[in-house]
Tab-separated table of N, CA and C in Angstrom:
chain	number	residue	atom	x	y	z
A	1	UNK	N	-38.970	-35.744	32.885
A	1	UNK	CA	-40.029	-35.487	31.941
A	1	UNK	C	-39.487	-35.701	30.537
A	2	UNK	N	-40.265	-36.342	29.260
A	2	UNK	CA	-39.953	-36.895	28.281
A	2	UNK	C	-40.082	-35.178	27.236
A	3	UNK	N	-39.144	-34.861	26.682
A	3	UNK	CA	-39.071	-33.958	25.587
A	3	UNK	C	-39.420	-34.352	24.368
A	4	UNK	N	-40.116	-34.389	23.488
A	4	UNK	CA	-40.623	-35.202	22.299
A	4	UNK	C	-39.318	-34.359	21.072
A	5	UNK	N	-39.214	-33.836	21.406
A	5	UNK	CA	-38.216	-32.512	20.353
A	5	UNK	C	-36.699	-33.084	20.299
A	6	UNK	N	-36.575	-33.191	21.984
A	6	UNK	CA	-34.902	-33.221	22.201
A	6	UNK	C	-34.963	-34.907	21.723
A	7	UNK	N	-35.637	-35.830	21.971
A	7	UNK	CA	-35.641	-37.164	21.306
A	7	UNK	C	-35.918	-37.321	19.848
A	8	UNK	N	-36.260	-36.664	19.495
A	8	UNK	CA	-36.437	-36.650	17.925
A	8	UNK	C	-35.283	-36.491	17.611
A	9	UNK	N	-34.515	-34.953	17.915
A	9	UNK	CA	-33.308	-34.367	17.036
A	9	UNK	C	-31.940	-35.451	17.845
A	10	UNK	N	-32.271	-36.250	19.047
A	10	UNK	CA	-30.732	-37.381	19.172
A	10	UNK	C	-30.978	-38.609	18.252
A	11	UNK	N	-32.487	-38.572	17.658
A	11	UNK	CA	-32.132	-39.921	16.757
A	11	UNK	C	-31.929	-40.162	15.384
A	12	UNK	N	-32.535	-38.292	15.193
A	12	UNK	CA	-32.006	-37.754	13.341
A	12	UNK	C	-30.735	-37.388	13.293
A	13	UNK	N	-30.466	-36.844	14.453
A	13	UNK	CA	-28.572	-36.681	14.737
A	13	UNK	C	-28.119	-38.631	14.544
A	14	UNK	N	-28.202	-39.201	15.128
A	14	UNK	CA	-27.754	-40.410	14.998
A	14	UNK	C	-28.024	-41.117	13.450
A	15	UNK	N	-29.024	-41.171	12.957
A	15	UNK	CA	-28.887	-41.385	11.935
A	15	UNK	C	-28.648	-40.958	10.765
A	16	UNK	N	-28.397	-39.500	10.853
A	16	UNK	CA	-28.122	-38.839	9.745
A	16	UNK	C	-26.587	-38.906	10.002
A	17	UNK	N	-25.826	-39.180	11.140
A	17	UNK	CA	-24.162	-39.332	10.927
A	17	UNK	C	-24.119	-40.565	10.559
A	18	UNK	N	-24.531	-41.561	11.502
A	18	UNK	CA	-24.625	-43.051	10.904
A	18	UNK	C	-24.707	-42.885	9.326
A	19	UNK	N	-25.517	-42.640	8.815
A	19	UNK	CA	-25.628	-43.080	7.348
A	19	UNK	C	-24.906	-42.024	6.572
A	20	UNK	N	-23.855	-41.159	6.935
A	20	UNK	CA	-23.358	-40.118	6.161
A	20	UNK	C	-21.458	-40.867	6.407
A	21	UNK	N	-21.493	-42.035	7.630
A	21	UNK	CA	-20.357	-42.256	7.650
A	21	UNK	C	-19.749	-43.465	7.272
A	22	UNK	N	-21.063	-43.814	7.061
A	22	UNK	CA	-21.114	-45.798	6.187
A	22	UNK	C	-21.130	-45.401	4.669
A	23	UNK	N	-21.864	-43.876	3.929
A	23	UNK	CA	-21.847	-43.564	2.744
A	23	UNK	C	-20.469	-44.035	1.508
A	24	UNK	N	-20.014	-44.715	1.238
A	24	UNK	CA	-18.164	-44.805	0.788
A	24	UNK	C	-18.427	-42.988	-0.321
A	25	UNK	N	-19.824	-42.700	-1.304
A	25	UNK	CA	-19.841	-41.773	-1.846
A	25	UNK	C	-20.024	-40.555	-1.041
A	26	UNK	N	-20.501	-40.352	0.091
A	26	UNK	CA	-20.573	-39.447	0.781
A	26	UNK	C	-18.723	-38.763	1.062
A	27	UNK	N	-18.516	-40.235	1.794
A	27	UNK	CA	-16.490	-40.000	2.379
A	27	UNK	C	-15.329	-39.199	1.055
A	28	UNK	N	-16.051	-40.031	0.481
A	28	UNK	CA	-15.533	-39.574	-1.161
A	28	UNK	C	-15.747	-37.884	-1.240
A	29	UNK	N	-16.990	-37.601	-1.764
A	29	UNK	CA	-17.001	-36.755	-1.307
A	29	UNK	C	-16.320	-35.096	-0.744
A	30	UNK	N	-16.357	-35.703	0.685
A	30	UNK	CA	-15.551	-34.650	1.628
A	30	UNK	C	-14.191	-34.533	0.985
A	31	UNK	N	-13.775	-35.661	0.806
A	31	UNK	CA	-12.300	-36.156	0.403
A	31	UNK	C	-12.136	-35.338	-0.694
A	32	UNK	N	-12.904	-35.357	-1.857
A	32	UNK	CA	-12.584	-34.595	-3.197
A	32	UNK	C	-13.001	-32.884	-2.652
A	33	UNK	N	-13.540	-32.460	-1.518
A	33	UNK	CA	-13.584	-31.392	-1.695
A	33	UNK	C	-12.404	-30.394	-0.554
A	34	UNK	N	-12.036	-31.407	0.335
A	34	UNK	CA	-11.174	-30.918	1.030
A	34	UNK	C	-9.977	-30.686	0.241
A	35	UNK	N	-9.356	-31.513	-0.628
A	35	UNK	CA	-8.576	-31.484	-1.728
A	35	UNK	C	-8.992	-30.394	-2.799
A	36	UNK	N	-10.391	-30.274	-3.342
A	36	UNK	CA	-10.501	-28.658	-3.940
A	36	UNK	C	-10.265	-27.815	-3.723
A	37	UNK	N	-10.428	-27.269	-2.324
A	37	UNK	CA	-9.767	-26.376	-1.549
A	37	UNK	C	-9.164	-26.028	-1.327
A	38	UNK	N	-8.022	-27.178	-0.610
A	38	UNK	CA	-6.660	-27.199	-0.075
A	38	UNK	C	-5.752	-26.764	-1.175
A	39	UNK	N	-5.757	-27.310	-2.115
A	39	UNK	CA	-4.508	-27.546	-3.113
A	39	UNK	C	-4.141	-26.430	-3.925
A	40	UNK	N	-5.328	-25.679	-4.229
A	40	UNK	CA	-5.007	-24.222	-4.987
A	40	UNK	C	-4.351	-23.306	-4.355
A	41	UNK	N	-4.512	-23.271	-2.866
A	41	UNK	CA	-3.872	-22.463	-1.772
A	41	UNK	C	-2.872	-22.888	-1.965
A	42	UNK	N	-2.175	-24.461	-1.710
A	42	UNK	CA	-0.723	-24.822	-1.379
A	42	UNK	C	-0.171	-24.442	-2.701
A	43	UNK	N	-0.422	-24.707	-3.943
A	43	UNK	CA	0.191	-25.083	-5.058
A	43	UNK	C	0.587	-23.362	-5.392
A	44	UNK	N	-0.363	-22.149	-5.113
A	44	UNK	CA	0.347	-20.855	-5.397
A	44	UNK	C	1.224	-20.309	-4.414
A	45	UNK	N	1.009	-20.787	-2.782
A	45	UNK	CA	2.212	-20.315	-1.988
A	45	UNK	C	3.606	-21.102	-2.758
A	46	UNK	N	3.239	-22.202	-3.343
A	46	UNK	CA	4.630	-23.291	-3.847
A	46	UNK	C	5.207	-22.334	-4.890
A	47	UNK	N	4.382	-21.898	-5.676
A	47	UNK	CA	4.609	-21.416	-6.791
A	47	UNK	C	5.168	-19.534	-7.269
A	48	UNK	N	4.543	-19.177	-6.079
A	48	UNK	CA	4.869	-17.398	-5.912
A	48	UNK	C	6.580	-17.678	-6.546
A	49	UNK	N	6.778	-16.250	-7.185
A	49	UNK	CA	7.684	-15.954	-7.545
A	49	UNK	C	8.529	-14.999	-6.610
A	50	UNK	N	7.702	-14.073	-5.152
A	50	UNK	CA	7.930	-13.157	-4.617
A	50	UNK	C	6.759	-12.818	-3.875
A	51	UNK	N	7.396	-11.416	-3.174
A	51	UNK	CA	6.364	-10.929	-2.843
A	51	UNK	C	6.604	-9.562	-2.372
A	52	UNK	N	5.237	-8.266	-2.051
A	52	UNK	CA	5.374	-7.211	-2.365
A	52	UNK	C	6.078	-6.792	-0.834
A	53	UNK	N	6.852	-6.140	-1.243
A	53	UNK	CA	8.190	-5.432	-0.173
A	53	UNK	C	7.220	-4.436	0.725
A	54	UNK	N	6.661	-2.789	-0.541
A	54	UNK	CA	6.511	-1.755	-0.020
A	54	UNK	C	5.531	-1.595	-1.231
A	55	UNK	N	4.743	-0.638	-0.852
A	55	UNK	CA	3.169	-0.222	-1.674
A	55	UNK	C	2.832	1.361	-1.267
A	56	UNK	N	3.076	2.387	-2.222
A	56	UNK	CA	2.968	3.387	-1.833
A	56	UNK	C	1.786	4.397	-2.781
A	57	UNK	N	0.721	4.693	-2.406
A	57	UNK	CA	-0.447	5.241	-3.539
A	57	UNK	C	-0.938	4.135	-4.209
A	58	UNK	N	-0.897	4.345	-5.303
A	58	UNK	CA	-2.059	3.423	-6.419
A	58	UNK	C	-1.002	2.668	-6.847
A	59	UNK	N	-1.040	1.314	-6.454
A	59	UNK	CA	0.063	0.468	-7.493
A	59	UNK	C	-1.096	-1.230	-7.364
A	60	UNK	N	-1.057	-1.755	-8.386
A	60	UNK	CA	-1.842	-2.947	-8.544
A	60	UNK	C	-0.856	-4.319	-9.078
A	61	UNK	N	-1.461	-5.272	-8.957
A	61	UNK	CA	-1.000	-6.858	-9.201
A	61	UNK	C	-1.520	-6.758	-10.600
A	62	UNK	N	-1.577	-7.183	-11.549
A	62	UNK	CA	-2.320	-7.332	-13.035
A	62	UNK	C	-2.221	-8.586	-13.010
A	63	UNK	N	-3.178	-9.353	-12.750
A	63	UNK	CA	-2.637	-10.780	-12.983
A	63	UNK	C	-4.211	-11.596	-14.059
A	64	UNK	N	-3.660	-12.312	-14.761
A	64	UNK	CA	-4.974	-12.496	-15.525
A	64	UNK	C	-5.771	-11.389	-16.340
A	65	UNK	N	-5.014	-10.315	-16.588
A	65	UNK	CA	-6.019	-9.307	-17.057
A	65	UNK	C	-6.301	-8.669	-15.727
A	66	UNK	N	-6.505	-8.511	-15.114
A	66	UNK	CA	-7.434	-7.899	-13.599
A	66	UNK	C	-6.694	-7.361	-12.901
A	67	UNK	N	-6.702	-6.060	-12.225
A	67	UNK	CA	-5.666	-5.357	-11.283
A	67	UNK	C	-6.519	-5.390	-10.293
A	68	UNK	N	-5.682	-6.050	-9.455
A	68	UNK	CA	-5.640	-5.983	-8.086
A	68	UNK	C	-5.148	-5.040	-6.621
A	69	UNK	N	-5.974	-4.304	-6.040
A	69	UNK	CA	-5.052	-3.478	-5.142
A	69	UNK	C	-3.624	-3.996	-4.854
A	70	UNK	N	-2.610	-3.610	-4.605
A	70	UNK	CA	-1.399	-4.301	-4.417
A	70	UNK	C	-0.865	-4.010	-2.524
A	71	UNK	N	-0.741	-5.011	-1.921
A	71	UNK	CA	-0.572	-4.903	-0.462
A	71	UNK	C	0.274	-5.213	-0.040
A	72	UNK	N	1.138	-5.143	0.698
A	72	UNK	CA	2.337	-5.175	1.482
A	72	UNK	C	2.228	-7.110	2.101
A	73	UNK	N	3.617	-7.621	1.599
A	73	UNK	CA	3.100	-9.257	1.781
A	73	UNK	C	2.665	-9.990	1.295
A	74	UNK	N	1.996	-9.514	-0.256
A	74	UNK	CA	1.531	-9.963	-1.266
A	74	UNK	C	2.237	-11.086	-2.004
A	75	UNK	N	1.692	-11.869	-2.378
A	75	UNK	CA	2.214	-13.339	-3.671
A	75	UNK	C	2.198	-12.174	-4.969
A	76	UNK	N	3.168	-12.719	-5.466
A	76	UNK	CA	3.723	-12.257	-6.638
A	76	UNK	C	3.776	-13.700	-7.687
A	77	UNK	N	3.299	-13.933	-8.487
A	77	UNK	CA	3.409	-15.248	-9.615
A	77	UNK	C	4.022	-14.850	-10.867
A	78	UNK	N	4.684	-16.009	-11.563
A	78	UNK	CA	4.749	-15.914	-12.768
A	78	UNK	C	3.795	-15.178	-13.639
A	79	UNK	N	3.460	-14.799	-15.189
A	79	UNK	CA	3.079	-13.764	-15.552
A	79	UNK	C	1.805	-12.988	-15.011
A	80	UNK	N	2.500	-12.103	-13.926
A	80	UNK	CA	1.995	-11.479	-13.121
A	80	UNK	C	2.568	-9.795	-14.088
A	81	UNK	N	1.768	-9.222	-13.768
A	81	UNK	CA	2.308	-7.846	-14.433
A	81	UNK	C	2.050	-7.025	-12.637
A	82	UNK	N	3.316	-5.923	-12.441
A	82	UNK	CA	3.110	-4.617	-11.688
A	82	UNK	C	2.292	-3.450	-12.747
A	83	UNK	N	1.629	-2.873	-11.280
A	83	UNK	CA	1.206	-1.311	-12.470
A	83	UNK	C	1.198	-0.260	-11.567
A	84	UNK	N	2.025	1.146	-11.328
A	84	UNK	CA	1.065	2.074	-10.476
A	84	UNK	C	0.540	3.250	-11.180
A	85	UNK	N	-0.254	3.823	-10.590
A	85	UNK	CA	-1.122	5.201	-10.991
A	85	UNK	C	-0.387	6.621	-10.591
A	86	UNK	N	-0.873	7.535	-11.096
A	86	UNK	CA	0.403	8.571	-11.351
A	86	UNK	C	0.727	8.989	-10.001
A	87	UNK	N	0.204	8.407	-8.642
A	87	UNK	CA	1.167	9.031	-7.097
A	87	UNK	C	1.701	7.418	-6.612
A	88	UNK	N	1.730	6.504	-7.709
A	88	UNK	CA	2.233	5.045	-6.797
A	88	UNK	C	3.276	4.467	-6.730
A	89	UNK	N	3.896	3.808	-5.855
A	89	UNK	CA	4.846	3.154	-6.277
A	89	UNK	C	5.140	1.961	-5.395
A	90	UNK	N	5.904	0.545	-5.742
A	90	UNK	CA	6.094	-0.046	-5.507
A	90	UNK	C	7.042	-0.773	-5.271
A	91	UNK	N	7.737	-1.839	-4.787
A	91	UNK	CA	8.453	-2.745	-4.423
A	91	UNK	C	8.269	-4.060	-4.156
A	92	UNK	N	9.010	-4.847	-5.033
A	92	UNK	CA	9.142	-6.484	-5.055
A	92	UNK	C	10.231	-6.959	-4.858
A	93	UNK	N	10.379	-8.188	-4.017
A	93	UNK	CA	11.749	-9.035	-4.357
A	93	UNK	C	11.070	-10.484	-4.256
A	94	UNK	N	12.191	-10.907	-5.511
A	94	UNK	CA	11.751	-12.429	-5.330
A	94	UNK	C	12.713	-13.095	-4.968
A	95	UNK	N	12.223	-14.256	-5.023
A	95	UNK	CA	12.580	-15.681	-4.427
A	95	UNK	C	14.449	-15.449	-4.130
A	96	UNK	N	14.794	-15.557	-5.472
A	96	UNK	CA	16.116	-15.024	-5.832
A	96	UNK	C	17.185	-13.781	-5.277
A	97	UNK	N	16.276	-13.118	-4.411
A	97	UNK	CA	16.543	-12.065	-3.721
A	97	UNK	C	16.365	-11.036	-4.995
A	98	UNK	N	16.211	-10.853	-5.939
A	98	UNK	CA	15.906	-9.972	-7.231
A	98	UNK	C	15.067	-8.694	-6.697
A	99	UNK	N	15.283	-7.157	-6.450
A	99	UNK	CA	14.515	-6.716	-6.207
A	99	UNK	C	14.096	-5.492	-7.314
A	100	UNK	N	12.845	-5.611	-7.597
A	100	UNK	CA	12.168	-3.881	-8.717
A	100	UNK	C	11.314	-3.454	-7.754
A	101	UNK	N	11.820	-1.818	-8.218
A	101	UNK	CA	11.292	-0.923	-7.865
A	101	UNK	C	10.627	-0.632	-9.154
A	102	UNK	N	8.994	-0.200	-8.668
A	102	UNK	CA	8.498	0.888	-10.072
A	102	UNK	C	8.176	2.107	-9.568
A	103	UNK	N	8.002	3.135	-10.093
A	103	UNK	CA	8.109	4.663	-9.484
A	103	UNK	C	6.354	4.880	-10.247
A	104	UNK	N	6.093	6.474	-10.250
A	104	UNK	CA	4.560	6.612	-10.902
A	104	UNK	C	4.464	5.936	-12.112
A	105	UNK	N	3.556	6.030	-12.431
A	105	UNK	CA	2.937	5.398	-13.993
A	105	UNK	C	3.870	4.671	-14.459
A	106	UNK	N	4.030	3.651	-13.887
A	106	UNK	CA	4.960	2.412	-14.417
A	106	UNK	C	4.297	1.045	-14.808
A	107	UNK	N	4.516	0.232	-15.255
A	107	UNK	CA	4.021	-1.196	-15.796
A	107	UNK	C	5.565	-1.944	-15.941
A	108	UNK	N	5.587	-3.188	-15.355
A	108	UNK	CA	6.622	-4.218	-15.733
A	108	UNK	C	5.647	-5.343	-15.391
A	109	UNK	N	6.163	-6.393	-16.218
A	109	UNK	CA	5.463	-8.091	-16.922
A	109	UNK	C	6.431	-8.457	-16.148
A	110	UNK	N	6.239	-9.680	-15.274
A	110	UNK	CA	6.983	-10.903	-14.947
A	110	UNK	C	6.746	-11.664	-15.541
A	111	UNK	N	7.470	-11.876	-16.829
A	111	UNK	CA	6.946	-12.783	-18.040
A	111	UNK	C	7.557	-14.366	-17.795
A	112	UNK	N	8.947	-14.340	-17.241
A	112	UNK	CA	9.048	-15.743	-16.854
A	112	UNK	C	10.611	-15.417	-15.408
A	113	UNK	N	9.595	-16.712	-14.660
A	113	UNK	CA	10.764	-16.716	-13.314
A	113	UNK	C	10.651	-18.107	-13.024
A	114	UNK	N	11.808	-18.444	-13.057
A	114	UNK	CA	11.927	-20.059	-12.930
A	114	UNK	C	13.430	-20.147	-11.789
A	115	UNK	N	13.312	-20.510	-10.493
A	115	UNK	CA	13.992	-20.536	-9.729
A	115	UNK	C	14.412	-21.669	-9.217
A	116	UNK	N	15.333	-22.521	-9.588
A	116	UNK	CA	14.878	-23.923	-9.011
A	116	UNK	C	16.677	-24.674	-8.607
A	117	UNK	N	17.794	-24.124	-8.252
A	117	UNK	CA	18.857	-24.121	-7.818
A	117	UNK	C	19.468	-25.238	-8.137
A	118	UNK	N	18.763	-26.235	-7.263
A	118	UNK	CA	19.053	-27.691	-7.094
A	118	UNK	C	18.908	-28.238	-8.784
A	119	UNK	N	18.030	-27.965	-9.387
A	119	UNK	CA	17.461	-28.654	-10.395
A	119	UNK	C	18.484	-27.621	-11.481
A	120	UNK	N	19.342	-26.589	-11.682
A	120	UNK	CA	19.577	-25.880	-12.533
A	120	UNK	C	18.759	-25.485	-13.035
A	121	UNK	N	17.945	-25.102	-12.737
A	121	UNK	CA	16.300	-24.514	-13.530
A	121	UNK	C	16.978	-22.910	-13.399
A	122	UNK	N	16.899	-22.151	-13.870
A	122	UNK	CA	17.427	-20.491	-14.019
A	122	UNK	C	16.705	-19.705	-14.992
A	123	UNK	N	15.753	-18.690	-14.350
A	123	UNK	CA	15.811	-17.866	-15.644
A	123	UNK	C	14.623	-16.961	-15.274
A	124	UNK	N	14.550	-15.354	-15.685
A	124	UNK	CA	14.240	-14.485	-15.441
A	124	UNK	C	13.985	-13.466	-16.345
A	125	UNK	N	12.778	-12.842	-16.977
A	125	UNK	CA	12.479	-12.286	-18.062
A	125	UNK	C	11.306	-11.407	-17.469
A	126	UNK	N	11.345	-10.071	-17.156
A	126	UNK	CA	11.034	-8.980	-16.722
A	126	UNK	C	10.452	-8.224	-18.612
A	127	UNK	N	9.730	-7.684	-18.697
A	127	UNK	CA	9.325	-6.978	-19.736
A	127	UNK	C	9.034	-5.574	-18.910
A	128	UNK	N	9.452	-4.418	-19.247
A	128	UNK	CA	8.772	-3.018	-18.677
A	128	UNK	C	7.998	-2.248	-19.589
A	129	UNK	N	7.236	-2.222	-19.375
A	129	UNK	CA	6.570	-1.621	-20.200
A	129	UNK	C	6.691	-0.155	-20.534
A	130	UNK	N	6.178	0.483	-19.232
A	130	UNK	CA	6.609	2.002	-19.497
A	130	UNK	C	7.053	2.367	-17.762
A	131	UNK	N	6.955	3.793	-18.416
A	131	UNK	CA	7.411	4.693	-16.587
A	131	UNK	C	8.821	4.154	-16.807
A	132	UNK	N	9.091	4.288	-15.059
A	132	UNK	CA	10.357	4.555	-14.694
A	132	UNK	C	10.595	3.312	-13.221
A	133	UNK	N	11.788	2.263	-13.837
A	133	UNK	CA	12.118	1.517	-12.924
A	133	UNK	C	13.692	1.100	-12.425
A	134	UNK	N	13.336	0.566	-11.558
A	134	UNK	CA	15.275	0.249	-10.531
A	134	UNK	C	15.181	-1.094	-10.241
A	135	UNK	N	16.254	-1.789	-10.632
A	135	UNK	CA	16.702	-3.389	-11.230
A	135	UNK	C	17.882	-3.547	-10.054
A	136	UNK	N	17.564	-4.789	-9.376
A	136	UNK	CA	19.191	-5.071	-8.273
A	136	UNK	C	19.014	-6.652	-8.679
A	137	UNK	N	19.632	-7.499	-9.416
A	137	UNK	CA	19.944	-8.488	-9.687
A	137	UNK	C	19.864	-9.297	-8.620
A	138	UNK	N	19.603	-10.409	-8.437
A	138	UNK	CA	19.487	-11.338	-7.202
A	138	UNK	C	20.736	-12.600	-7.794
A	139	UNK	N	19.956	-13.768	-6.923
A	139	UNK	CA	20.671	-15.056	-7.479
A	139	UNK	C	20.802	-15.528	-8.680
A	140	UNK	N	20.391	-15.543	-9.618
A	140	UNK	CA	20.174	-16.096	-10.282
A	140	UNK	C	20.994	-15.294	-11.718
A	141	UNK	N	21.153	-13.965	-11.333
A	141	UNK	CA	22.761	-13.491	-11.850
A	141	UNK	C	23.507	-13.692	-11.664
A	142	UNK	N	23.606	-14.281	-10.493
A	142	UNK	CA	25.346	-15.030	-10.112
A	142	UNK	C	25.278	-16.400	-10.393
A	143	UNK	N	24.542	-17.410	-10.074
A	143	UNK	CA	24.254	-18.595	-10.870
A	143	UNK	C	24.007	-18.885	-12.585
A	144	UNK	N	23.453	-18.300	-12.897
A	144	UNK	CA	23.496	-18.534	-14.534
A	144	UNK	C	23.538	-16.792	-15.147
A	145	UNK	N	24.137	-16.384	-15.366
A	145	UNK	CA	23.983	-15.058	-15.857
A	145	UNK	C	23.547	-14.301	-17.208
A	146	UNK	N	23.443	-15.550	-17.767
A	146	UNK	CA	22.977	-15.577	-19.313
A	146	UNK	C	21.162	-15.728	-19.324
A	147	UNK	N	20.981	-16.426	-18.118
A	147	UNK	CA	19.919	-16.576	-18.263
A	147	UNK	C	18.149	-15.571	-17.853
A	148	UNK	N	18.963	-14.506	-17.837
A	148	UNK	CA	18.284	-12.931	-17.380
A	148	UNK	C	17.958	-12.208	-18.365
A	149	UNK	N	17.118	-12.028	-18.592
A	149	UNK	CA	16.878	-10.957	-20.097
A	149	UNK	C	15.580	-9.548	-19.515
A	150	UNK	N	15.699	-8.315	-19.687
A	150	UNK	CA	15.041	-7.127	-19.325
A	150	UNK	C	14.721	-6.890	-20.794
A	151	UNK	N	13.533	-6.760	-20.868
A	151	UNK	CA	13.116	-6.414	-22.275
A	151	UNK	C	12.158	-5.170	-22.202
A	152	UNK	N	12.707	-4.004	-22.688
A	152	UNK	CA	12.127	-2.692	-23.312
A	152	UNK	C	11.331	-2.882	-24.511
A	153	UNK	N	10.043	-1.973	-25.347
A	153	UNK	CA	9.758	-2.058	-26.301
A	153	UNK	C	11.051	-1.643	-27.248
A	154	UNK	N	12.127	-0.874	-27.010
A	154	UNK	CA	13.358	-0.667	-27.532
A	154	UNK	C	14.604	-1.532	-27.960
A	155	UNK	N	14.262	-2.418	-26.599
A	155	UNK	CA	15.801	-2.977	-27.019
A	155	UNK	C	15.626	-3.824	-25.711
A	156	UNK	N	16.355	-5.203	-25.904
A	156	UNK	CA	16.393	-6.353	-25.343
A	156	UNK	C	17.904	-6.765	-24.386
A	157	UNK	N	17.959	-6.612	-23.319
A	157	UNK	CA	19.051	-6.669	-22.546
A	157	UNK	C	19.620	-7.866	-21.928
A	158	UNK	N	20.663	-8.639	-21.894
A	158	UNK	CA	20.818	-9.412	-21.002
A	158	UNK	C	21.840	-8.943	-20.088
A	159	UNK	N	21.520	-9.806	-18.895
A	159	UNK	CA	21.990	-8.906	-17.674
A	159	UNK	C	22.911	-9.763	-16.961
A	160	UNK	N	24.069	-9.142	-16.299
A	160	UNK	CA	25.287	-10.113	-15.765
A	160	UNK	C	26.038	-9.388	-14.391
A	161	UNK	N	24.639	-9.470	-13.603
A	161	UNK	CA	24.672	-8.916	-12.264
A	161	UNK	C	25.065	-7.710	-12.012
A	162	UNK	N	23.670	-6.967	-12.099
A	162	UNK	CA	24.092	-5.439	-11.671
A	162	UNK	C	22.911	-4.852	-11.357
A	163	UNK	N	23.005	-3.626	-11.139
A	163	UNK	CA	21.774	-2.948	-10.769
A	163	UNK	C	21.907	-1.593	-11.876
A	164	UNK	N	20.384	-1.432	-12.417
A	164	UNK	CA	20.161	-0.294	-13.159
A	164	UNK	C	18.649	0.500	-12.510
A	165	UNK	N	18.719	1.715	-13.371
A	165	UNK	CA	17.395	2.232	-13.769
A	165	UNK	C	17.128	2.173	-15.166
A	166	UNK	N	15.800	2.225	-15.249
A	166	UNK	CA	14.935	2.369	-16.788
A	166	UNK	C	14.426	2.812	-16.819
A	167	UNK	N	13.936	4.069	-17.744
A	167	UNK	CA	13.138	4.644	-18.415
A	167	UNK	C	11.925	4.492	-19.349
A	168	UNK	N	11.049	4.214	-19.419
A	168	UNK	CA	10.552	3.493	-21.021
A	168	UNK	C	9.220	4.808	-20.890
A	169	UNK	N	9.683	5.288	-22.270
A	169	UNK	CA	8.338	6.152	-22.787
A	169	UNK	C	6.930	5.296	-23.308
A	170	UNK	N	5.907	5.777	-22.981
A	170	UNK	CA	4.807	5.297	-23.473
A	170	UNK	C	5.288	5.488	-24.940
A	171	UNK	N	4.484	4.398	-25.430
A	171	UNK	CA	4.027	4.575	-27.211
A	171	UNK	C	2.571	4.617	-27.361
């Protein structure tokens, strides 16, 4: 028995792929959008500086202005700021093996992380803002050691592989 329905939709199926696959602007297209997609994903896994260790209470990503819940496994980027709320705390290590801790009401800027071995690319510039944090130097203290700087609203540090704590009072 002849279906008038199911013959209709095999010959709008046929011609609506037919003419969507002869389109060169259609192919185009897909092409420019599979590439919209794709590339923002690859280019920030390429690009992470780290990522979050441990997440304990209220601690957020600041990235762009905007805090983000902060989650265990998290991408960490270049100027990315940490923040937690007065029961939070957190943990990062990057690329470099570099690991901060921030304890309650803390803020530190990942103002610049440039990791690039092969290329001599080196360099690492942490800003803390306030609260209370713990510094373990990674690679990139033993590879260029000059090229590490911890900056307090107080006073500007360069660092030659070690581990500290910091303090920084609100202003």
């Amino acid at each position: 028995m002849f279906k008038f329905g199911t013959a209709f939709a095999d010959v709008r199926k046929t011609v609506i792929d037919e003419a969507h696959m002869t389109n060169p602007l259609c192919c185009a297209g897909v092409v420019t959008l599979m590439f919209a997609v794709v590339t923002p994903a690859l280019a920030q896994q390429q690009s992470a500086a780290g990522r979050i260790k441990m997440v304990s209470g209220s601690a957020f990503i600041v990235r762009q202005g905007a805090p983000i819940p902060a989650q265990v496994g998290q991408f960490v980027f270049e100027a990315d700021g940490l923040r937690t709320g007065a029961d939070g705390k957190i943990g990062v290590t990057l690329k470099d093996d570099t690991r901060v801790s921030l304890g309650p009401s803390s803020e530190v800027r990942l103002e610049r992380f440039i990791y690039a071995p092969a290329d001599g690319a080196l360099g690492l510039v942490l800003k803390f803002v306030q609260g209370a944090a713990a510094y373990v130097s990674g690679r990139i203290a033993k590879l260029a050691p000059d090229s590490i700087r911890l900056e307090t609203p107080a006073a500007i540090v360069g660092v030659r592989g070690t581990s500290l704590a910091i303090r920084v009072q609100p202003q």
